[in-house]
Short mmCIF file of C-alpha atoms and ligand atoms in Angstrom, two decimals:
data_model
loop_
_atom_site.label_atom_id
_atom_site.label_comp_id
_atom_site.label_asym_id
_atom_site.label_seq_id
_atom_site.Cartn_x
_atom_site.Cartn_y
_atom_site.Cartn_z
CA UNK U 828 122.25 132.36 121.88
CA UNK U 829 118.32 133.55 123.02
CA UNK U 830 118.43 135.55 119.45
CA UNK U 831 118.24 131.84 117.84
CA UNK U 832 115.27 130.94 119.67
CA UNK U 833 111.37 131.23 118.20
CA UNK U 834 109.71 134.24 118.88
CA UNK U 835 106.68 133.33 116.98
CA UNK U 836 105.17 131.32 114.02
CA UNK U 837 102.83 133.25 111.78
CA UNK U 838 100.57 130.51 110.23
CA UNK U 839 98.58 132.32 106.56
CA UNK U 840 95.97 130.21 104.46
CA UNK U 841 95.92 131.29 101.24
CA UNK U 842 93.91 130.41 98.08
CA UNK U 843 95.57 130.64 94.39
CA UNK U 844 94.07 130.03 91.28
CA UNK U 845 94.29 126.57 89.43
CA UNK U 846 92.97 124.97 86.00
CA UNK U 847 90.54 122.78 85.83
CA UNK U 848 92.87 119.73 85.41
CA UNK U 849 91.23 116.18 85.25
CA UNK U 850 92.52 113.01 88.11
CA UNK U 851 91.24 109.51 88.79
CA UNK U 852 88.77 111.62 91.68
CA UNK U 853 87.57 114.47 89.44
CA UNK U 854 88.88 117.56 88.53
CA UNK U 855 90.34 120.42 89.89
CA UNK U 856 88.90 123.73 91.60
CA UNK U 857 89.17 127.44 90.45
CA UNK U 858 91.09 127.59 93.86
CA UNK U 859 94.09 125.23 95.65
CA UNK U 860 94.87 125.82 99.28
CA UNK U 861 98.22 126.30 101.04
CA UNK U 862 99.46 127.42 104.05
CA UNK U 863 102.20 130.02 104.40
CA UNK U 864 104.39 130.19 107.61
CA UNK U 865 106.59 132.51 109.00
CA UNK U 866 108.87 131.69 111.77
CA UNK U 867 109.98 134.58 113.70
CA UNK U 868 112.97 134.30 115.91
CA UNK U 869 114.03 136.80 118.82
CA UNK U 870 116.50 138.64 116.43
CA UNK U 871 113.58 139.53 114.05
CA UNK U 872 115.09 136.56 111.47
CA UNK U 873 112.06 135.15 109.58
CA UNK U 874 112.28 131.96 108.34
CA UNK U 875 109.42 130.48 105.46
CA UNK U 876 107.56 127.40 104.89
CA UNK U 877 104.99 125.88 102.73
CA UNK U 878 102.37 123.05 103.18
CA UNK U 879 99.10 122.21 101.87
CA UNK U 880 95.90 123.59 102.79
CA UNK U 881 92.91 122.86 104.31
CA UNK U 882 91.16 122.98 107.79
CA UNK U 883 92.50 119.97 109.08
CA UNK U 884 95.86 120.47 108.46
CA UNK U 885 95.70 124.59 108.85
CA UNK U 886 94.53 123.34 112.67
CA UNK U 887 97.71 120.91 113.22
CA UNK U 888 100.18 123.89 112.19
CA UNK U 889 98.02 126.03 114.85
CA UNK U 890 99.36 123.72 117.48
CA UNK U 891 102.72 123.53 115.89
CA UNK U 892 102.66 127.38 116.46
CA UNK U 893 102.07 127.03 119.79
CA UNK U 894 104.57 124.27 120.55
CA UNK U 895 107.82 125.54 119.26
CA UNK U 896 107.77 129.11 120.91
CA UNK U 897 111.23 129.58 122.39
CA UNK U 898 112.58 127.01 121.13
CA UNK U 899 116.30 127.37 119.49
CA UNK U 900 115.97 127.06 115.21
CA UNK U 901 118.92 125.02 115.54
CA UNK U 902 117.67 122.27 117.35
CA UNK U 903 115.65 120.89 114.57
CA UNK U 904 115.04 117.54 116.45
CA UNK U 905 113.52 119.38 119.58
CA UNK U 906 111.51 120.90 117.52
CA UNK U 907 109.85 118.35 115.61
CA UNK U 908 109.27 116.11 118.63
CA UNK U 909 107.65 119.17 120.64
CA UNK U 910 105.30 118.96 117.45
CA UNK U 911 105.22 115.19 117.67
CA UNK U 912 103.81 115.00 121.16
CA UNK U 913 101.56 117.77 120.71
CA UNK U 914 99.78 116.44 118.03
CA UNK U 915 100.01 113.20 118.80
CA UNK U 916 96.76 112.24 120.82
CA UNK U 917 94.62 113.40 118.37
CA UNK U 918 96.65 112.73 115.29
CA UNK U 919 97.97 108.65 115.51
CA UNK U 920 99.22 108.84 112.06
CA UNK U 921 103.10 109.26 111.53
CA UNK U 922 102.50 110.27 108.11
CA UNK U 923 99.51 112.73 108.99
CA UNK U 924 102.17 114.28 111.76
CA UNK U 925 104.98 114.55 109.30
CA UNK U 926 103.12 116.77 107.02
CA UNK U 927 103.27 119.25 110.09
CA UNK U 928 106.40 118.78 111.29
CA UNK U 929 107.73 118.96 108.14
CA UNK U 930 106.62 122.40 107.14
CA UNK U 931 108.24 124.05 110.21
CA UNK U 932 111.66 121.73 109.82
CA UNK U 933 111.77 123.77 106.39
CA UNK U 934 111.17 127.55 107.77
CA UNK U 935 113.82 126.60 110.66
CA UNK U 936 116.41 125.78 108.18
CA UNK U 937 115.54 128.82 105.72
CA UNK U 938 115.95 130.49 109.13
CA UNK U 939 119.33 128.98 109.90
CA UNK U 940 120.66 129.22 106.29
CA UNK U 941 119.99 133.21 106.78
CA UNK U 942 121.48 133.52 110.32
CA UNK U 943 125.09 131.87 108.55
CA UNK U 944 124.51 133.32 105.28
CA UNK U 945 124.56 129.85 103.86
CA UNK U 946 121.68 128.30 101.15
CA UNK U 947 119.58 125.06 102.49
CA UNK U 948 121.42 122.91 100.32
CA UNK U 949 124.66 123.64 102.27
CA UNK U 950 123.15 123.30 105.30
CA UNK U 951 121.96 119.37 103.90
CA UNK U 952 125.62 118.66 103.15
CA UNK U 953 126.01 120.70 100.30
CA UNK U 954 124.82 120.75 96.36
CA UNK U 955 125.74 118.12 93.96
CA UNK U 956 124.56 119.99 90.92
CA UNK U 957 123.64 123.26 90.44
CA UNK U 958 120.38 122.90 88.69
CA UNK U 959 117.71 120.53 89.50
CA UNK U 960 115.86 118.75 86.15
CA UNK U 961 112.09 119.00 86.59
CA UNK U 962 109.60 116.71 84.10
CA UNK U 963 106.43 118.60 82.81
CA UNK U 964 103.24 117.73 84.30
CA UNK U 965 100.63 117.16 81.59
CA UNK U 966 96.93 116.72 82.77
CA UNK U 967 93.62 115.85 80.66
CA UNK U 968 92.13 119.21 81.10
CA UNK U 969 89.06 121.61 80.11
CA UNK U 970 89.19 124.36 78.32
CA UNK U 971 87.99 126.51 81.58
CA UNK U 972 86.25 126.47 84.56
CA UNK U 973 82.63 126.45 83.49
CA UNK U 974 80.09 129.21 84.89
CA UNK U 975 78.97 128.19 87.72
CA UNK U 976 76.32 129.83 90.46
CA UNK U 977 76.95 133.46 89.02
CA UNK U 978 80.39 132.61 88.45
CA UNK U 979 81.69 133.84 84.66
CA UNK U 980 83.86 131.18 83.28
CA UNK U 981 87.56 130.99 84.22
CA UNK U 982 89.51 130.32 81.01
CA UNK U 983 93.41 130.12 80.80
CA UNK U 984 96.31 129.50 77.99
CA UNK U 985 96.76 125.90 78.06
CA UNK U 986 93.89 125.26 75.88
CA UNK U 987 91.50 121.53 76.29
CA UNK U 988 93.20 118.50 76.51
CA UNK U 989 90.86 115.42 76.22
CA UNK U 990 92.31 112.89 73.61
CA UNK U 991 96.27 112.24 72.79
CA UNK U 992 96.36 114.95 70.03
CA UNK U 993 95.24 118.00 72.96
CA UNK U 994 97.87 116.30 74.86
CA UNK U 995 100.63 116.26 72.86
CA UNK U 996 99.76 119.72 72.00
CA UNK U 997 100.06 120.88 75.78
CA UNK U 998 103.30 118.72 75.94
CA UNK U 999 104.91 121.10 72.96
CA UNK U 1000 103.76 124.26 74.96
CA UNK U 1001 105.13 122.71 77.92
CA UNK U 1002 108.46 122.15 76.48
CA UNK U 1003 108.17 125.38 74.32
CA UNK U 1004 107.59 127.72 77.79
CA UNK U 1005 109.99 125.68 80.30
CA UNK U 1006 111.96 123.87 78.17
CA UNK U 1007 111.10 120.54 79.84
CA UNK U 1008 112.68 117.42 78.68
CA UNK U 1009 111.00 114.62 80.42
CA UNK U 1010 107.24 114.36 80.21
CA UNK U 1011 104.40 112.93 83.10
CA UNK U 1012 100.85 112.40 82.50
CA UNK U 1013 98.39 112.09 85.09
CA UNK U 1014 96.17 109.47 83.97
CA UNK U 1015 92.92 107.75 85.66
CA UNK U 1016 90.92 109.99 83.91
CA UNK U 1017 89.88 108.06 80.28
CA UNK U 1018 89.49 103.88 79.73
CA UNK U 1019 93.31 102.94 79.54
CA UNK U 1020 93.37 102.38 75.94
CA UNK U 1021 93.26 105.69 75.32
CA UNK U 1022 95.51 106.76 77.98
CA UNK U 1023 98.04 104.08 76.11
CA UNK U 1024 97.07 105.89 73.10
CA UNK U 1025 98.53 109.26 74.54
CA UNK U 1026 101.65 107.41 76.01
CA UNK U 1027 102.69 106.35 72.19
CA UNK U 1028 101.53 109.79 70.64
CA UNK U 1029 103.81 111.27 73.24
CA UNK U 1030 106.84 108.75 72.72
CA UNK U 1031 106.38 109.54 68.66
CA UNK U 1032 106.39 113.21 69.11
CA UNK U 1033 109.29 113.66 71.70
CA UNK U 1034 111.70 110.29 70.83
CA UNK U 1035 113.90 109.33 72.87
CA UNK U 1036 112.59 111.19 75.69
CA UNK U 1037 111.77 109.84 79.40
CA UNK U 1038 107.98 108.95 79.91
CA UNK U 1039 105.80 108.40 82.90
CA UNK U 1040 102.11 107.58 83.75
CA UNK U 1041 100.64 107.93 86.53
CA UNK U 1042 96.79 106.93 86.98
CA UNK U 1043 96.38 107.23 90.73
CA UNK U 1044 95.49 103.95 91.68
CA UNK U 1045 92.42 103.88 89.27
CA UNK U 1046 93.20 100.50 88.17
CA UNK U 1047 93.28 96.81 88.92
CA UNK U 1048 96.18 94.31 89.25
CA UNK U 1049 95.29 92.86 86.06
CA UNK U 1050 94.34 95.99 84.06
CA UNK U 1051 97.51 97.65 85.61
CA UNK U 1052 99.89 94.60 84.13
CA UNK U 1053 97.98 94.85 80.24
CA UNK U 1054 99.14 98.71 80.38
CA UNK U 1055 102.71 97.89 81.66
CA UNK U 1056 102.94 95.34 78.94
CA UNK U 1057 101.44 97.37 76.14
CA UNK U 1058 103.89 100.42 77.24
CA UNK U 1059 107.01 98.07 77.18
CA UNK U 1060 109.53 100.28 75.97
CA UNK U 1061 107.76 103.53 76.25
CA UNK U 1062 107.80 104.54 79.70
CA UNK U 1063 110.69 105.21 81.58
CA UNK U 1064 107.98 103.78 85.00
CA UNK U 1065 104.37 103.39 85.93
CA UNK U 1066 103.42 105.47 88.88
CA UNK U 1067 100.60 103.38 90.95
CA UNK U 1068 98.54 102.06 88.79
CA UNK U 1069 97.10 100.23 91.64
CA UNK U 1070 96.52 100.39 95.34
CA UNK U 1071 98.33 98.99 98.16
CA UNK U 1072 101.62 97.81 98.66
CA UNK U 1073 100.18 93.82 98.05
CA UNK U 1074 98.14 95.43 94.89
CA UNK U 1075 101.83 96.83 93.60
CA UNK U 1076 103.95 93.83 94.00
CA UNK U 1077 101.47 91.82 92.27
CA UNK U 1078 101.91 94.03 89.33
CA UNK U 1079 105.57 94.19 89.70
CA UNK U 1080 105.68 90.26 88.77
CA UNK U 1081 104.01 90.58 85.88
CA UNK U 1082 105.46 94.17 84.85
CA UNK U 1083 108.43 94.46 82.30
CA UNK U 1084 108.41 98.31 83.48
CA UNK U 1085 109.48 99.84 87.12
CA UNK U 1086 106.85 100.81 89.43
CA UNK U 1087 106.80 104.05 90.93
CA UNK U 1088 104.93 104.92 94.29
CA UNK U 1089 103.76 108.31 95.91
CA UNK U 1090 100.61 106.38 97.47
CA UNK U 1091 101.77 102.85 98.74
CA UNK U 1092 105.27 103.77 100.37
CA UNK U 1093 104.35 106.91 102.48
CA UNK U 1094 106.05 106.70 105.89
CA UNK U 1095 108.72 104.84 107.04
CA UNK U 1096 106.94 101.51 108.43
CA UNK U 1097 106.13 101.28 104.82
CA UNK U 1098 109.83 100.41 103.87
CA UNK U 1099 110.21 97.15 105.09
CA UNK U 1100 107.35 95.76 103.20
CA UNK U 1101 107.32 97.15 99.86
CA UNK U 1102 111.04 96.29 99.76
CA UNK U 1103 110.29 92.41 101.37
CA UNK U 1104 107.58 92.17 98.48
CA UNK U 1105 109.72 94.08 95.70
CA UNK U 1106 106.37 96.32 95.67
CA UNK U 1107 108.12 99.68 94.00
CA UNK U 1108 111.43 100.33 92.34
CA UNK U 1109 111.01 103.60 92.32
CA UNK U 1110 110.01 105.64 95.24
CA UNK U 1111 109.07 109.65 94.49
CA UNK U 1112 110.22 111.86 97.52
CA UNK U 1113 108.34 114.46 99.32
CA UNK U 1114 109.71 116.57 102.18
CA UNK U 1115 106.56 117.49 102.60
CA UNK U 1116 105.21 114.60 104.68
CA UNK U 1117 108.35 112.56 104.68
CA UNK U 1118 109.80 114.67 107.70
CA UNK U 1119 111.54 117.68 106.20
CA UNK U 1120 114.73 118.45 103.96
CA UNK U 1121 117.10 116.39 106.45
CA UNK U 1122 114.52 113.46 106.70
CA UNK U 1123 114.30 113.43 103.33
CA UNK U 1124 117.91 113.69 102.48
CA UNK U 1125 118.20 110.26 104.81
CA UNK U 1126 115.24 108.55 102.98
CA UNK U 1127 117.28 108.91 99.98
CA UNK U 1128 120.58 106.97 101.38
CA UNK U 1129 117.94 104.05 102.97
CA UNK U 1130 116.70 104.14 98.92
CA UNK U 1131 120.10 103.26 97.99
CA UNK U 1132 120.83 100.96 100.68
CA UNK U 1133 118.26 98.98 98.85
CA UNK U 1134 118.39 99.47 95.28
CA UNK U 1135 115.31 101.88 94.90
CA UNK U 1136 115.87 104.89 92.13
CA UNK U 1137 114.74 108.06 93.35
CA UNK U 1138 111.93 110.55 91.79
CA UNK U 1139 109.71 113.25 93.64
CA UNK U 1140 105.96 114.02 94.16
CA UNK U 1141 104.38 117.14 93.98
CA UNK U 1142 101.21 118.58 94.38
CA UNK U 1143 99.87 122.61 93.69
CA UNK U 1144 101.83 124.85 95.27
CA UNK U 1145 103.75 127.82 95.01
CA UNK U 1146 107.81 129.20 95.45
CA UNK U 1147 108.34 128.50 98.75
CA UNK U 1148 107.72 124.69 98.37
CA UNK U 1149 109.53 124.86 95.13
CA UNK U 1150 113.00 126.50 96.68
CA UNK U 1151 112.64 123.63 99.56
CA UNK U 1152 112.82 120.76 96.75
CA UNK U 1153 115.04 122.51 94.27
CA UNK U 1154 117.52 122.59 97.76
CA UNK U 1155 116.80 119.18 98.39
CA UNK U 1156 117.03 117.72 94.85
CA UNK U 1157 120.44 119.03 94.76
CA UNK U 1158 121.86 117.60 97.49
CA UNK U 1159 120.86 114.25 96.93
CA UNK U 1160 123.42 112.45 94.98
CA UNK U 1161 121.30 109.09 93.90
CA UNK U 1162 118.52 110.97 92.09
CA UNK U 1163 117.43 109.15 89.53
CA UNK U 1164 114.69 110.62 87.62
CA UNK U 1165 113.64 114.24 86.64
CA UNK U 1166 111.18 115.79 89.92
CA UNK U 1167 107.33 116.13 89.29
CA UNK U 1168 106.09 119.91 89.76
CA UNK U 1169 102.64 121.21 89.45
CA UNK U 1170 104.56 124.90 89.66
CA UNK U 1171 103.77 125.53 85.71
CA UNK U 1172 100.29 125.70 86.59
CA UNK U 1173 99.87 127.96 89.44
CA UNK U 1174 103.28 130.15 89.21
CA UNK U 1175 101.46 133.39 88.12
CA UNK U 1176 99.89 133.35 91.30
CA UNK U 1177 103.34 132.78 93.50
CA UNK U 1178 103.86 134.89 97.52
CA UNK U 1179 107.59 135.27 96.03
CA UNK U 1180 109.14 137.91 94.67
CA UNK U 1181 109.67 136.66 91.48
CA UNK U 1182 113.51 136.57 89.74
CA UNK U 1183 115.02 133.68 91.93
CA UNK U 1184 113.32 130.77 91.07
CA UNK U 1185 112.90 130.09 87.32
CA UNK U 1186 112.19 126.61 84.86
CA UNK U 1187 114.23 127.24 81.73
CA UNK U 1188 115.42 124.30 80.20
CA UNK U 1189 113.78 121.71 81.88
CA UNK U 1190 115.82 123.17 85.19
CA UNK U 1191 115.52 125.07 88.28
CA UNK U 1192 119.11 126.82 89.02
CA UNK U 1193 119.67 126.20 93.23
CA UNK U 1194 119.10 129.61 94.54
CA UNK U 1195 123.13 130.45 96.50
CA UNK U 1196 121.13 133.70 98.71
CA UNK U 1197 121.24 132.58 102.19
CA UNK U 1198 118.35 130.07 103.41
CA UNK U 1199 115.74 129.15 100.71
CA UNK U 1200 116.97 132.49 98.84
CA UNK U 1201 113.91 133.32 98.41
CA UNK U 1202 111.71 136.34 99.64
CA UNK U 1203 108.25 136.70 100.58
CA UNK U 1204 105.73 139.10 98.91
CA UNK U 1205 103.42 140.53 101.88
CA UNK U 1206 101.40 142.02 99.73
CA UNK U 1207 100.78 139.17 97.69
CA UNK U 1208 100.18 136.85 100.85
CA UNK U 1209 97.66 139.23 101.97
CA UNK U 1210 96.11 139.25 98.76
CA UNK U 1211 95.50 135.38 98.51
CA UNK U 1212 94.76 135.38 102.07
CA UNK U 1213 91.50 137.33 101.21
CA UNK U 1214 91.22 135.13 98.84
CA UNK U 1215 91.12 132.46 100.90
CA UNK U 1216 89.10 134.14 103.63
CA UNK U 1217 86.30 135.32 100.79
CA UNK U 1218 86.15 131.38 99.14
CA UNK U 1219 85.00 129.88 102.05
CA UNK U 1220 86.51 126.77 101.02
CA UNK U 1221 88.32 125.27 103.52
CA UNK U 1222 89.21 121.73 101.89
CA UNK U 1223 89.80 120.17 98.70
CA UNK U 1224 87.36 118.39 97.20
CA UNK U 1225 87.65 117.37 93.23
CA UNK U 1226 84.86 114.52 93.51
CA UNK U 1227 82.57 117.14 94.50
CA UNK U 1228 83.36 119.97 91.80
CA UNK U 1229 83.20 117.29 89.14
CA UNK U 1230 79.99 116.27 90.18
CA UNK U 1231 78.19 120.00 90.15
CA UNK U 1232 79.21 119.52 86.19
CA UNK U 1233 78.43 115.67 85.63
CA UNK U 1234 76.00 114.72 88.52
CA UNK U 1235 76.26 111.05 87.90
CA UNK U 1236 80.13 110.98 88.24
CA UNK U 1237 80.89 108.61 91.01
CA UNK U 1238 84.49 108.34 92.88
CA UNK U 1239 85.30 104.47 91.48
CA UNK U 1240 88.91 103.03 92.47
CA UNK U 1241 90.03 101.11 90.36
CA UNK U 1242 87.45 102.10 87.60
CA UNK U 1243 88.90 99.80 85.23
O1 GKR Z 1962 96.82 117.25 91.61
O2 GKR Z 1962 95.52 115.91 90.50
C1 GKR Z 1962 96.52 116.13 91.16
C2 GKR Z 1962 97.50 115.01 91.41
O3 GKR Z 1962 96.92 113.78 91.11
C3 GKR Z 1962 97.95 115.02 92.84
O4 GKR Z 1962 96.83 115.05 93.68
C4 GKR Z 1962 98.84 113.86 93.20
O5 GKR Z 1962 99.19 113.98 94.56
O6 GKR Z 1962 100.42 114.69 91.63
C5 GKR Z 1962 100.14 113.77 92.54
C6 GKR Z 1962 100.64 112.38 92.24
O7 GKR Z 1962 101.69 112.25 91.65
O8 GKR Z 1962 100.03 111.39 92.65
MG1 MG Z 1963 101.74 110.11 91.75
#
């Protein structure tokens, strides 16, 4: 039994490359954080996580690291309260805490799918399909990272996208490299008429084909209601157009088109009332701050308990995180809606080795190797950890970048 329990969690920051995509708060860095964990147990068994990046978060999984040693991998639920109550005087937030919690509850179950020799997605009451359907993430973009203090210009293969032509055009190399059949823009970023102008350009050039927008709250009740009306018929849902779980079911009266929420409907005290006010009919997942793979498999049963469909966030990040949902996504039998993943846009720079994990058709195939199935690069981790270590950056901050570019951009929500 003592070879089940943690020896040690190894917690990495690392720094990857990302285009300079465009969002309701500014645009993308050269660089996206993430942490990389390693959980060691007394039989030398290493299981891996992923989670964002940052200081502030990098801190929590310090005290994580401390909290779980000795601990038995099995005992998932030990382990996440010993996280719990350590970070819980300074960290009040059950939605701040599950983004820690849930990064470890990940590595212990890659850990415990390689001490049976079983994948994740057995251990979360086994697959329902055997490839996961993923939706391509199209962002307003630059053509590169301008020069900047000494810096050369950081150009890349996806071209500008600033009007609905440049986005069509990334949604055909989107489809053409990974096959995707379901299309997302993130939106916020131009006066919505425009953005409703890349919505129908899209529908035109991919019929027939599921459609989502998602402006990050940059818009008002009544702004948010003209687009859902104008987009009737085009989009499959609106992803908050507006803030707050009042803001949402306001738009819901008024919306002929589902709501979708990866802002409003965060932790689980956010339930009750977005379901009382008919706020979302669509929630998107995240094990990533939603508790883990099992917490998340249970949010998905409470979403049919009350009629909700079922989509998932994502955010940058890399192979590990993209195993953990692929493992998830497969086990859940109500999912509704193709996941989101950012992975197209920072893959080349992946801690994997590559050959598990791949998007062809629109799909990820569940890895079947025991745990995640996937296998960590050292040499890439230490790579990106100089990386990191070299940046100096320690947070994200797209306001900021947008503004050494366009000093009178201002952070407005909702802009219009
Ligand atoms: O990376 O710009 C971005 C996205 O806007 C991200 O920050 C969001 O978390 O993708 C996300 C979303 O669906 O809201
Ligand atoms: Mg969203």
């Amino acid at each position: 039994m003592s070879s089940t329990r943690i020896r040690e969690l190894i917690v990495t920051p690392i720094a990857f490359g990302d285009p300079p995509l465009l969002n309701s708060n500014g645009v993308h860095e050269p660089l996206a954080l993430r942490v990389i964990l390693q959980l060691v147990l007394e039989d030398g068994t290493v299981g891996l996580g992923e989670s964002t990046g940052g200081a502030v978060r990098l801190e929590r999984l310090h005290a994580a690291a401390k909290a779980v040693v000795g601990m038995d991998v099995f005992d998932t639920t030990a382990v996440t309260a010993a996280i719990d109550a350590a970070l819980l005087p300074t960290v009040p937030s059950s939605h701040e805490r599950g983004w820690t919690t849930s990064a470890v509850e990940v590595a212990c179950l890659d850990a415990q799918g390689k001490l049976l020799g079983r994948p994740v997605s057995d251990l979360l009451g086994g697959r329902v399909r055997d490839a996961v359907p993923f939706a391509a993430y199209l962002f307003y973009k630059w053509a590169e990272h301008p020069a900047l203090d000494g810096r050369a210009a950081i150009g890349d293969d996806w071209g500008e996208a600033l009007d609905p032509a440049g986005i069509v055009e990334q949604a055909r190399l989107m489809h053409e490299r990974y096959g995707f059949r379901s299309f997302k823009l993130k939106g916020g970023v131009f006066p919505p008429d425009e953005e409703i102008a890349a919505m129908r350009a899209l529908a035109e050039a991919f019929p027939g084909q599921p459609l989502r927008l998602d402006p990050n709250v940059a818009w008002t009740v009544e702004t948010s209601t003209y687009v859902a009306r104008e987009l009737d018929g085009v989009l499959e849902y609106l992803e908050d157009p507006t803030r707050s779980i009042e803001g949402m079911a306001e738009v819901a009266k008024g919306s002929p088109v589902p709501l979708a929420t990866n802002m409003c409907v965060v932790a689980w005290e956010h339930l009750k009332p977005a379901v009382e006010q008919n706020a979302v009919q669509v929630l998107l997942t995240d094990h990533h701050y939603w508790g883990g793979l099992r917490r998340t498999r249970e949010l998905a049963a409470v979403c049919e308990a009350f009629g909700l469909a079922l989509s998932m966030h994502s955010n940058s990040h890399l192979g590990i995180s993209l195993a953990a949902m692929t493992h998830v996504a497969a086990a859940i039998p109500n999912l509704d809606h193709s996941c989101d993943t950012h992975y197209p846009w920072n893959s080349a720079d992946d801690v994997i080795v590559p050959g598990v994990l791949e998007l062809r058709d629109g799909e990820v195939r569940v890895p079947t190797g025991p745990g995640l199935g996937v296998e960590l690069d050292h040499d890439r981790l230490e790579r990106l950890h100089r990386r990191y270590v070299d940046s100096g950056m320690r947070g994200r901050d797209d306001t900021g970048y947008m503004r050494r570019f366009q000093p009178e951009y201002e952070l407005k929500l909702p802009r219009w």
